[in-house]
Amino acid sequence: MIRALRRKFILVAMLSTFVVLAAIMGTVNVVNYWRLCSRADGMTSLLAQNDGKFPGDLQNMEPSNNTENIPDSIPENPVFSKKRPKGVPGTLKQDDFSPETPYETRFFTVTLDNEQNMISLNTDSIAAVDEEAAQEYAVKAASDENTTGFQGIYRYRIVEEEDCIRCIFLDCRTELTGFRNLTFICVSVSALGLAAVFILVFLFSRLVFRPVEESLEKQKRFITDASHELKTPLTIIDANTEVMEMENGESQWTKSTRKQIQRLAALTQQLVTLARLDEEQGAGDKMEFSLSDALEESIRPFEAPAQTQEKKLTYHIEEGISYFGNEKSIRQMIGILLDNAVKYSSQGGIIRITLTKKGKKIYLEVFNEADELPKGKLDILFERFYRLDTSRNSDTGGSGIGLSVAKAIVQAHKGKINAYSEDGKSLTITAVL
């Protein structure tokens, strides 16, 4: 139990860390990519508004931190202003430029007619693209529905004019390489961070769960010791009662005493079983046995009580189903489910047991009609000492621990068990092995 709880703790901690790191790294990379595209779009927009070249005043401007030195002709361009308008992507500001910008920027322009035939070409500012490649880039970009985008390492902008289409391509090799490097670094650092967090959480989780583990160990030891200690006085009381019956005859008092002894003995045995399953963390010795035969043999002792209480018990068992597990524990689990169905089914109700195999899974289903039940999932029935009858009436003899034992046995065999009420007037318990 502690191991499972510790694994869940580590899993939750790692998932939380992963989500936070993914959100941070994702935000950083998205913002970085948006800035890359925004600057590239601003540059292509500036080139588009100046017939595919930089403004002449831009090449002649001198570097200065004083915005008063900006030539008057440049701020008039809506794409290039002293202040970046809010919410306008692709807008450039003075800090994006230097006197070297026209010489550092690699771009080319292609003009196509309406039939996508090349009219003119300008590759003076780039050496990596020839005429054939430039035309191919332009045709692909012009065929795209978007006016901006990427063709390989080139950010393009399409400007449709009356009788032609101007395609402007900006070389973003350096920016894209930087973006990819940053992404790689982010992923690498995040992976190392996750590994470091996993090691720390794994080591410190032992310290975190040590008090819980000690508490559970004390609880299991107490249950085991108390159960064994109870057996002796119960045996003595039962023997004394038997002697009293031999001397004075059976009475309602001795009957009641023996009945309560049986209840306490059964409860003690169930507590011992739970403690043993918790300590072993497994089903114990396993072997191949016929589950079909085991179920049929387990049903027979319950046919007479069901008939006496005018309850109709039917079953459908698929033949030839074998199972590799602890036969004694499985028979005990079956007995608990059948006893629960007979004991808590409504007067004159139907009890139906079904055993089927689908693929590698075996389904044991116990259905019984019952009085008022909450609709939907009723897995709370498997909680220890839980009973739907809040008054804890002892007439039925239940202690609220039988189904907990059944659940522990199923889980020890790596299976699942659940309870469900479809209409509030019946209960179906399904064990999947």
PDB file of C-alpha atoms in Angstrom, residues 131-277:
ATOM      1  CA  GLU A 131      17.003  32.975 -60.924  1.00  0.00           C
ATOM      2  CA  GLU A 132      15.452  29.496 -61.165  1.00  0.00           C
ATOM      3  CA  ALA A 133      15.232  29.031 -57.386  1.00  0.00           C
ATOM      4  CA  ALA A 134      13.830  32.539 -56.911  1.00  0.00           C
ATOM      5  CA  GLN A 135      11.078  31.907 -59.462  1.00  0.00           C
ATOM      6  CA  GLU A 136      10.224  28.575 -57.816  1.00  0.00           C
ATOM      7  CA  TYR A 137       9.955  30.236 -54.387  1.00  0.00           C
ATOM      8  CA  ALA A 138       7.760  32.989 -55.833  1.00  0.00           C
ATOM      9  CA  VAL A 139       5.345  30.622 -57.596  1.00  0.00           C
ATOM     10  CA  LYS A 140       4.895  28.547 -54.424  1.00  0.00           C
ATOM     11  CA  ALA A 141       4.349  31.630 -52.297  1.00  0.00           C
ATOM     12  CA  ALA A 142       1.909  33.162 -54.777  1.00  0.00           C
ATOM     13  CA  SER A 143      -0.087  29.917 -54.815  1.00  0.00           C
ATOM     14  CA  ASP A 144      -0.474  30.068 -51.055  1.00  0.00           C
ATOM     15  CA  GLU A 145      -3.648  31.522 -49.597  1.00  0.00           C
ATOM     16  CA  ASN A 146      -1.700  33.519 -46.999  1.00  0.00           C
ATOM     17  CA  THR A 147       0.006  36.798 -47.803  1.00  0.00           C
ATOM     18  CA  THR A 148       2.850  36.035 -45.386  1.00  0.00           C
ATOM     19  CA  GLY A 149       4.587  32.848 -44.358  1.00  0.00           C
ATOM     20  CA  PHE A 150       7.743  30.790 -44.639  1.00  0.00           C
ATOM     21  CA  GLN A 151       9.289  29.082 -47.646  1.00  0.00           C
ATOM     22  CA  GLY A 152      12.162  27.189 -46.104  1.00  0.00           C
ATOM     23  CA  ILE A 153      14.348  29.762 -44.350  1.00  0.00           C
ATOM     24  CA  TYR A 154      12.739  32.690 -46.197  1.00  0.00           C
ATOM     25  CA  ARG A 155       9.918  34.783 -44.785  1.00  0.00           C
ATOM     26  CA  TYR A 156       7.811  36.046 -47.658  1.00  0.00           C
ATOM     27  CA  ARG A 157       5.202  38.699 -48.249  1.00  0.00           C
ATOM     28  CA  ILE A 158       2.852  38.770 -51.234  1.00  0.00           C
ATOM     29  CA  VAL A 159       1.752  42.183 -52.540  1.00  0.00           C
ATOM     30  CA  GLU A 160      -0.958  42.091 -55.207  1.00  0.00           C
ATOM     31  CA  GLU A 161      -0.945  45.058 -57.557  1.00  0.00           C
ATOM     32  CA  GLU A 162      -3.179  45.869 -60.493  1.00  0.00           C
ATOM     33  CA  ASP A 163      -1.298  43.969 -63.163  1.00  0.00           C
ATOM     34  CA  CYS A 164       1.305  42.008 -61.243  1.00  0.00           C
ATOM     35  CA  ILE A 165       2.201  40.192 -58.026  1.00  0.00           C
ATOM     36  CA  ARG A 166       5.269  41.286 -56.066  1.00  0.00           C
ATOM     37  CA  CYS A 167       6.896  38.617 -53.883  1.00  0.00           C
ATOM     38  CA  ILE A 168       9.404  39.749 -51.262  1.00  0.00           C
ATOM     39  CA  PHE A 169      11.589  37.168 -49.517  1.00  0.00           C
ATOM     40  CA  LEU A 170      13.669  37.855 -46.422  1.00  0.00           C
ATOM     41  CA  ASP A 171      16.497  35.509 -45.387  1.00  0.00           C
ATOM     42  CA  CYS A 172      15.800  34.460 -41.750  1.00  0.00           C
ATOM     43  CA  ARG A 173      18.480  31.787 -41.520  1.00  0.00           C
ATOM     44  CA  THR A 174      20.235  33.386 -38.543  1.00  0.00           C
ATOM     45  CA  GLU A 175      17.017  34.078 -36.637  1.00  0.00           C
ATOM     46  CA  LEU A 176      15.612  30.573 -37.269  1.00  0.00           C
ATOM     47  CA  THR A 177      18.906  28.961 -36.245  1.00  0.00           C
ATOM     48  CA  GLY A 178      18.867  30.984 -33.050  1.00  0.00           C
ATOM     49  CA  PHE A 179      15.251  29.991 -32.432  1.00  0.00           C
ATOM     50  CA  ARG A 180      16.000  26.294 -32.956  1.00  0.00           C
ATOM     51  CA  ASN A 181      19.050  26.488 -30.701  1.00  0.00           C
ATOM     52  CA  LEU A 182      16.989  28.166 -27.988  1.00  0.00           C
ATOM     53  CA  THR A 183      14.291  25.517 -28.320  1.00  0.00           C
ATOM     54  CA  PHE A 184      16.894  22.741 -28.091  1.00  0.00           C
ATOM     55  CA  ILE A 185      18.443  24.357 -25.017  1.00  0.00           C
ATOM     56  CA  CYS A 186      15.007  24.751 -23.397  1.00  0.00           C
ATOM     57  CA  VAL A 187      14.124  21.111 -24.029  1.00  0.00           C
ATOM     58  CA  SER A 188      17.516  19.898 -22.823  1.00  0.00           C
ATOM     59  CA  VAL A 189      17.445  22.012 -19.665  1.00  0.00           C
ATOM     60  CA  SER A 190      13.848  20.925 -18.986  1.00  0.00           C
ATOM     61  CA  ALA A 191      14.761  17.255 -19.414  1.00  0.00           C
ATOM     62  CA  LEU A 192      17.725  17.631 -17.045  1.00  0.00           C
ATOM     63  CA  GLY A 193      15.501  19.531 -14.623  1.00  0.00           C
ATOM     64  CA  LEU A 194      12.884  16.781 -14.712  1.00  0.00           C
ATOM     65  CA  ALA A 195      15.555  14.158 -14.105  1.00  0.00           C
ATOM     66  CA  ALA A 196      16.913  16.149 -11.154  1.00  0.00           C
ATOM     67  CA  VAL A 197      13.412  16.640  -9.714  1.00  0.00           C
ATOM     68  CA  PHE A 198      12.691  12.920 -10.104  1.00  0.00           C
ATOM     69  CA  ILE A 199      15.848  11.968  -8.212  1.00  0.00           C
ATOM     70  CA  LEU A 200      15.101  14.462  -5.417  1.00  0.00           C
ATOM     71  CA  VAL A 201      11.422  13.456  -5.142  1.00  0.00           C
ATOM     72  CA  PHE A 202      12.356   9.766  -5.195  1.00  0.00           C
ATOM     73  CA  LEU A 203      14.877  10.214  -2.394  1.00  0.00           C
ATOM     74  CA  PHE A 204      12.848  12.557  -0.203  1.00  0.00           C
ATOM     75  CA  SER A 205       9.604  10.619  -0.668  1.00  0.00           C
ATOM     76  CA  ARG A 206      11.070   7.967   1.625  1.00  0.00           C
ATOM     77  CA  LEU A 207      11.349  10.540   4.380  1.00  0.00           C
ATOM     78  CA  VAL A 208       7.869  11.908   3.663  1.00  0.00           C
ATOM     79  CA  PHE A 209       6.165   8.517   3.856  1.00  0.00           C
ATOM     80  CA  ARG A 210       8.217   7.041   6.675  1.00  0.00           C
ATOM     81  CA  PRO A 211       5.786   8.229   9.402  1.00  0.00           C
ATOM     82  CA  VAL A 212       2.835   6.925   7.380  1.00  0.00           C
ATOM     83  CA  GLU A 213       4.566   3.591   6.857  1.00  0.00           C
ATOM     84  CA  GLU A 214       5.342   3.271  10.563  1.00  0.00           C
ATOM     85  CA  SER A 215       1.743   4.121  11.452  1.00  0.00           C
ATOM     86  CA  LEU A 216       0.369   1.494   9.062  1.00  0.00           C
ATOM     87  CA  GLU A 217       2.816  -1.096  10.350  1.00  0.00           C
ATOM     88  CA  LYS A 218       1.646  -0.435  13.918  1.00  0.00           C
ATOM     89  CA  GLN A 219      -1.975  -0.636  12.781  1.00  0.00           C
ATOM     90  CA  LYS A 220      -1.451  -3.976  11.004  1.00  0.00           C
ATOM     91  CA  ARG A 221       0.502  -5.335  13.969  1.00  0.00           C
ATOM     92  CA  PHE A 222      -2.276  -4.279  16.316  1.00  0.00           C
ATOM     93  CA  ILE A 223      -4.959  -5.920  14.165  1.00  0.00           C
ATOM     94  CA  THR A 224      -2.969  -9.142  13.904  1.00  0.00           C
ATOM     95  CA  ASP A 225      -2.095  -9.290  17.604  1.00  0.00           C
ATOM     96  CA  ALA A 226      -5.607  -8.339  18.722  1.00  0.00           C
ATOM     97  CA  SER A 227      -7.155 -10.926  16.404  1.00  0.00           C
ATOM     98  CA  HIS A 228      -4.928 -13.688  17.737  1.00  0.00           C
ATOM     99  CA  GLU A 229      -5.552 -12.598  21.327  1.00  0.00           C
ATOM    100  CA  LEU A 230      -9.313 -12.695  20.767  1.00  0.00           C
ATOM    101  CA  LYS A 231      -9.266 -16.283  19.552  1.00  0.00           C
ATOM    102  CA  THR A 232      -8.377 -17.734  22.936  1.00  0.00           C
ATOM    103  CA  PRO A 233     -11.166 -16.127  25.029  1.00  0.00           C
ATOM    104  CA  LEU A 234     -13.686 -16.813  22.237  1.00  0.00           C
ATOM    105  CA  THR A 235     -12.718 -20.484  22.262  1.00  0.00           C
ATOM    106  CA  ILE A 236     -13.055 -20.621  26.066  1.00  0.00           C
ATOM    107  CA  ILE A 237     -16.451 -18.857  26.006  1.00  0.00           C
ATOM    108  CA  ASP A 238     -17.684 -21.232  23.304  1.00  0.00           C
ATOM    109  CA  ALA A 239     -16.511 -24.259  25.322  1.00  0.00           C
ATOM    110  CA  ASN A 240     -18.113 -22.955  28.538  1.00  0.00           C
ATOM    111  CA  THR A 241     -21.386 -22.335  26.708  1.00  0.00           C
ATOM    112  CA  GLU A 242     -21.323 -25.857  25.338  1.00  0.00           C
ATOM    113  CA  VAL A 243     -20.788 -27.240  28.868  1.00  0.00           C
ATOM    114  CA  MET A 244     -23.683 -25.141  30.185  1.00  0.00           C
ATOM    115  CA  GLU A 245     -25.924 -26.555  27.442  1.00  0.00           C
ATOM    116  CA  MET A 246     -24.894 -30.105  28.352  1.00  0.00           C
ATOM    117  CA  GLU A 247     -25.726 -29.537  32.041  1.00  0.00           C
ATOM    118  CA  ASN A 248     -28.802 -27.300  31.831  1.00  0.00           C
ATOM    119  CA  GLY A 249     -29.976 -27.758  28.261  1.00  0.00           C
ATOM    120  CA  GLU A 250     -30.073 -25.290  25.365  1.00  0.00           C
ATOM    121  CA  SER A 251     -31.803 -21.953  25.999  1.00  0.00           C
ATOM    122  CA  GLN A 252     -32.334 -18.707  24.162  1.00  0.00           C
ATOM    123  CA  TRP A 253     -29.422 -17.217  26.121  1.00  0.00           C
ATOM    124  CA  THR A 254     -26.950 -19.895  25.129  1.00  0.00           C
ATOM    125  CA  LYS A 255     -28.177 -19.690  21.530  1.00  0.00           C
ATOM    126  CA  SER A 256     -27.587 -15.927  21.519  1.00  0.00           C
ATOM    127  CA  THR A 257     -24.154 -16.376  23.094  1.00  0.00           C
ATOM    128  CA  ARG A 258     -23.080 -18.961  20.524  1.00  0.00           C
ATOM    129  CA  LYS A 259     -24.394 -16.761  17.706  1.00  0.00           C
ATOM    130  CA  GLN A 260     -22.329 -13.790  18.899  1.00  0.00           C
ATOM    131  CA  ILE A 261     -19.307 -16.040  19.320  1.00  0.00           C
ATOM    132  CA  GLN A 262     -19.646 -17.099  15.688  1.00  0.00           C
ATOM    133  CA  ARG A 263     -19.893 -13.440  14.604  1.00  0.00           C
ATOM    134  CA  LEU A 264     -16.797 -12.465  16.564  1.00  0.00           C
ATOM    135  CA  ALA A 265     -14.886 -15.519  15.305  1.00  0.00           C
ATOM    136  CA  ALA A 266     -15.776 -14.679  11.695  1.00  0.00           C
ATOM    137  CA  LEU A 267     -14.812 -11.023  12.209  1.00  0.00           C
ATOM    138  CA  THR A 268     -11.524 -12.029  13.811  1.00  0.00           C
ATOM    139  CA  GLN A 269     -10.714 -14.340  10.905  1.00  0.00           C
ATOM    140  CA  GLN A 270     -11.520 -11.597   8.385  1.00  0.00           C
ATOM    141  CA  LEU A 271      -9.252  -9.142  10.203  1.00  0.00           C
ATOM    142  CA  VAL A 272      -6.459 -11.692  10.182  1.00  0.00           C
ATOM    143  CA  THR A 273      -6.995 -12.248   6.451  1.00  0.00           C
ATOM    144  CA  LEU A 274      -6.858  -8.501   5.737  1.00  0.00           C
ATOM    145  CA  ALA A 275      -3.698  -8.084   7.795  1.00  0.00           C
ATOM    146  CA  ARG A 276      -2.079 -11.061   6.044  1.00  0.00           C
ATOM    147  CA  LEU A 277      -2.926  -9.710   2.591  1.00  0.00           C
TER     148      LEU A 277
END
